[in-house]
Amino acid sequence: QVQLVESGGGLVQTGGSLRLSCTASAPITGSYAVGWFRQAPGKEHEFVAALRRPNGATYYGDSVKGRFAVSRDNAKNAVYLQMNSLKPEDTAVYYCARLVKPTSSTIRDSHRYESWGQGTQVTVSS
């Protein structure tokens, strides 16, 4: 029944920054993770980042380490993705999704996630 909505995408030049938001329709209890994935035209979902609840552990894809950061606002049922030093290869539709009872082996696997949002477009110009 949980619905996730992404927002914050847009057009930015190489080296610029954007902050994406993932907002849940209601609080989620128990052990779960919110993951960020991206999909470029004609490609499969790529793992970007994840935040595990309730312990707050974070995970990042190799291509974004050191540039992106995931954070949370519990009061707003929201998870954010701060994207810095953006590159043209970051251009994609960005999605957030939920993983129930995450483990180290599943937290990066898009096939294990559910409650996918509609996505928000990020375009980085050169």
PDB file of C-alpha atoms in Angstrom:
ATOM      1  CA  GLN A   1       0.000   0.000   0.000  1.00  0.00           C
ATOM      2  CA  VAL A   2       3.005   2.314   0.335  1.00  0.00           C
ATOM      3  CA  GLN A   3       3.476   4.732  -2.535  1.00  0.00           C
ATOM      4  CA  LEU A   4       6.728   6.531  -3.323  1.00  0.00           C
ATOM      5  CA  VAL A   5       7.057   9.749  -5.283  1.00  0.00           C
ATOM      6  CA  GLU A   6      10.293  11.155  -6.716  1.00  0.00           C
ATOM      7  CA  SER A   7      10.914  14.821  -7.395  1.00  0.00           C
ATOM      8  CA  GLY A   8      13.743  17.288  -7.924  1.00  0.00           C
ATOM      9  CA  GLY A   9      15.043  16.331 -11.347  1.00  0.00           C
ATOM     10  CA  GLY A  10      15.931  18.798 -14.044  1.00  0.00           C
ATOM     11  CA  LEU A  11      18.549  20.051 -16.460  1.00  0.00           C
ATOM     12  CA  VAL A  12      22.004  20.890 -15.144  1.00  0.00           C
ATOM     13  CA  GLN A  13      25.430  21.504 -16.653  1.00  0.00           C
ATOM     14  CA  THR A  14      28.408  19.254 -16.123  1.00  0.00           C
ATOM     15  CA  GLY A  15      29.797  19.809 -12.627  1.00  0.00           C
ATOM     16  CA  GLY A  16      26.508  21.038 -11.239  1.00  0.00           C
ATOM     17  CA  SER A  17      24.336  19.660  -8.448  1.00  0.00           C
ATOM     18  CA  LEU A  18      20.784  18.488  -7.867  1.00  0.00           C
ATOM     19  CA  ARG A  19      18.922  17.105  -4.878  1.00  0.00           C
ATOM     20  CA  LEU A  20      16.269  14.479  -5.475  1.00  0.00           C
ATOM     21  CA  SER A  21      13.510  13.662  -3.011  1.00  0.00           C
ATOM     22  CA  CYS A  22      11.686  10.397  -2.397  1.00  0.00           C
ATOM     23  CA  THR A  23       8.564  10.839  -0.315  1.00  0.00           C
ATOM     24  CA  ALA A  24       6.473   7.989   1.065  1.00  0.00           C
ATOM     25  CA  SER A  25       2.713   8.188   1.386  1.00  0.00           C
ATOM     26  CA  ALA A  26       2.875   6.926   4.964  1.00  0.00           C
ATOM     27  CA  PRO A  27       5.481   5.945   7.560  1.00  0.00           C
ATOM     28  CA  ILE A  28       7.050   2.534   7.060  1.00  0.00           C
ATOM     29  CA  THR A  29       7.864   0.384  10.071  1.00  0.00           C
ATOM     30  CA  GLY A  30      10.224  -2.524  10.557  1.00  0.00           C
ATOM     31  CA  SER A  31      13.426  -3.349   8.716  1.00  0.00           C
ATOM     32  CA  TYR A  32      13.586  -1.976   5.177  1.00  0.00           C
ATOM     33  CA  ALA A  33      15.675   0.074   2.791  1.00  0.00           C
ATOM     34  CA  VAL A  34      14.973   2.860   0.351  1.00  0.00           C
ATOM     35  CA  GLY A  35      17.022   2.496  -2.803  1.00  0.00           C
ATOM     36  CA  TRP A  36      17.815   4.869  -5.638  1.00  0.00           C
ATOM     37  CA  PHE A  37      18.159   3.468  -9.135  1.00  0.00           C
ATOM     38  CA  ARG A  38      18.548   5.106 -12.511  1.00  0.00           C
ATOM     39  CA  GLN A  39      17.661   4.052 -16.021  1.00  0.00           C
ATOM     40  CA  ALA A  40      19.089   5.548 -19.178  1.00  0.00           C
ATOM     41  CA  PRO A  41      17.268   5.047 -22.497  1.00  0.00           C
ATOM     42  CA  GLY A  42      17.563   1.450 -23.652  1.00  0.00           C
ATOM     43  CA  LYS A  43      19.371   0.327 -20.501  1.00  0.00           C
ATOM     44  CA  GLU A  44      18.438  -1.598 -17.376  1.00  0.00           C
ATOM     45  CA  HIS A  45      18.153  -0.155 -13.898  1.00  0.00           C
ATOM     46  CA  GLU A  46      21.493   0.748 -12.327  1.00  0.00           C
ATOM     47  CA  PHE A  47      21.989   0.855  -8.569  1.00  0.00           C
ATOM     48  CA  VAL A  48      22.831   4.346  -7.340  1.00  0.00           C
ATOM     49  CA  ALA A  49      22.426   4.438  -3.562  1.00  0.00           C
ATOM     50  CA  ALA A  50      20.403   3.053  -0.677  1.00  0.00           C
ATOM     51  CA  LEU A  51      19.599   3.881   2.921  1.00  0.00           C
ATOM     52  CA  ARG A  52      18.761   1.104   5.331  1.00  0.00           C
ATOM     53  CA  ARG A  53      16.214   1.534   8.102  1.00  0.00           C
ATOM     54  CA  PRO A  54      16.206   1.707  10.996  1.00  0.00           C
ATOM     55  CA  ASN A  55      20.006   1.631  11.392  1.00  0.00           C
ATOM     56  CA  GLY A  56      20.689   4.325   8.774  1.00  0.00           C
ATOM     57  CA  ALA A  57      23.469   2.502   6.927  1.00  0.00           C
ATOM     58  CA  THR A  58      24.162   3.841   3.441  1.00  0.00           C
ATOM     59  CA  TYR A  59      25.391   2.186   0.259  1.00  0.00           C
ATOM     60  CA  TYR A  60      26.572   3.590  -3.061  1.00  0.00           C
ATOM     61  CA  GLY A  61      27.245   2.393  -6.543  1.00  0.00           C
ATOM     62  CA  ASP A  62      30.842   2.554  -7.692  1.00  0.00           C
ATOM     63  CA  SER A  63      30.093   5.157 -10.353  1.00  0.00           C
ATOM     64  CA  VAL A  64      28.735   7.689  -7.844  1.00  0.00           C
ATOM     65  CA  LYS A  65      30.913   7.168  -4.763  1.00  0.00           C
ATOM     66  CA  GLY A  66      32.321  10.439  -3.540  1.00  0.00           C
ATOM     67  CA  ARG A  67      29.822  12.472  -5.569  1.00  0.00           C
ATOM     68  CA  PHE A  68      26.371  11.446  -4.306  1.00  0.00           C
ATOM     69  CA  ALA A  69      25.005  11.236  -0.776  1.00  0.00           C
ATOM     70  CA  VAL A  70      21.757   9.768   0.531  1.00  0.00           C
ATOM     71  CA  SER A  71      20.052  11.099   3.655  1.00  0.00           C
ATOM     72  CA  ARG A  72      16.693  10.997   5.418  1.00  0.00           C
ATOM     73  CA  ASP A  73      14.102  13.155   7.124  1.00  0.00           C
ATOM     74  CA  ASN A  74      12.028  10.916   9.354  1.00  0.00           C
ATOM     75  CA  ALA A  75       9.426  13.572  10.139  1.00  0.00           C
ATOM     76  CA  LYS A  76       8.657  13.993   6.432  1.00  0.00           C
ATOM     77  CA  ASN A  77       8.832  10.295   5.486  1.00  0.00           C
ATOM     78  CA  ALA A  78      11.457  11.339   2.970  1.00  0.00           C
ATOM     79  CA  VAL A  79      14.794  10.174   1.620  1.00  0.00           C
ATOM     80  CA  TYR A  80      17.034  12.501  -0.353  1.00  0.00           C
ATOM     81  CA  LEU A  81      19.731  11.979  -2.934  1.00  0.00           C
ATOM     82  CA  GLN A  82      22.234  14.823  -3.135  1.00  0.00           C
ATOM     83  CA  MET A  83      24.052  14.676  -6.461  1.00  0.00           C
ATOM     84  CA  ASN A  84      27.229  16.701  -6.914  1.00  0.00           C
ATOM     85  CA  SER A  85      29.851  16.939  -9.652  1.00  0.00           C
ATOM     86  CA  LEU A  86      27.337  15.696 -12.173  1.00  0.00           C
ATOM     87  CA  LYS A  87      28.508  14.207 -15.451  1.00  0.00           C
ATOM     88  CA  PRO A  88      26.703  13.622 -18.757  1.00  0.00           C
ATOM     89  CA  GLU A  89      26.741   9.890 -18.015  1.00  0.00           C
ATOM     90  CA  ASP A  90      24.540  10.588 -14.981  1.00  0.00           C
ATOM     91  CA  THR A  91      21.705  11.462 -17.371  1.00  0.00           C
ATOM     92  CA  ALA A  92      18.822   9.083 -16.667  1.00  0.00           C
ATOM     93  CA  VAL A  93      15.430   8.722 -15.077  1.00  0.00           C
ATOM     94  CA  TYR A  94      15.958   8.314 -11.342  1.00  0.00           C
ATOM     95  CA  TYR A  95      13.668   6.099  -9.284  1.00  0.00           C
ATOM     96  CA  CYS A  96      13.283   5.278  -5.633  1.00  0.00           C
ATOM     97  CA  ALA A  97      11.917   1.985  -4.348  1.00  0.00           C
ATOM     98  CA  ARG A  98      11.525  -0.051  -1.170  1.00  0.00           C
ATOM     99  CA  LEU A  99      13.249  -3.261  -0.108  1.00  0.00           C
ATOM    100  CA  VAL A 100      11.714  -5.252   2.747  1.00  0.00           C
ATOM    101  CA  LYS A 101      14.131  -6.894   5.187  1.00  0.00           C
ATOM    102  CA  PRO A 102      17.293  -5.942   3.310  1.00  0.00           C
ATOM    103  CA  THR A 103      20.546  -7.858   3.464  1.00  0.00           C
ATOM    104  CA  SER A 104      24.022  -7.115   2.205  1.00  0.00           C
ATOM    105  CA  SER A 105      23.426  -9.404  -0.762  1.00  0.00           C
ATOM    106  CA  THR A 106      20.091  -7.907  -1.825  1.00  0.00           C
ATOM    107  CA  ILE A 107      20.379  -4.201  -1.136  1.00  0.00           C
ATOM    108  CA  ARG A 108      21.897  -3.494  -4.566  1.00  0.00           C
ATOM    109  CA  ASP A 109      19.523  -5.751  -6.510  1.00  0.00           C
ATOM    110  CA  SER A 110      16.764  -3.870  -8.311  1.00  0.00           C
ATOM    111  CA  HIS A 111      14.771  -7.078  -8.776  1.00  0.00           C
ATOM    112  CA  ARG A 112      14.192  -7.336  -5.029  1.00  0.00           C
ATOM    113  CA  TYR A 113      12.670  -3.886  -4.652  1.00  0.00           C
ATOM    114  CA  GLU A 114       9.024  -2.914  -4.757  1.00  0.00           C
ATOM    115  CA  SER A 115       6.777   0.157  -4.546  1.00  0.00           C
ATOM    116  CA  TRP A 116       8.640   1.892  -7.354  1.00  0.00           C
ATOM    117  CA  GLY A 117       7.897   5.532  -7.953  1.00  0.00           C
ATOM    118  CA  GLN A 118       7.258   7.120 -11.334  1.00  0.00           C
ATOM    119  CA  GLY A 119      10.775   8.521 -11.636  1.00  0.00           C
ATOM    120  CA  THR A 120      12.232  11.967 -12.190  1.00  0.00           C
ATOM    121  CA  GLN A 121      14.348  12.948 -15.182  1.00  0.00           C
ATOM    122  CA  VAL A 122      17.908  14.170 -14.677  1.00  0.00           C
ATOM    123  CA  THR A 123      19.707  15.575 -17.699  1.00  0.00           C
ATOM    124  CA  VAL A 124      23.336  16.693 -17.526  1.00  0.00           C
ATOM    125  CA  SER A 125      24.591  18.739 -20.448  1.00  0.00           C
ATOM    126  CA  SER A 126      28.226  18.888 -21.499  1.00  0.00           C
TER     127      SER A 126
END
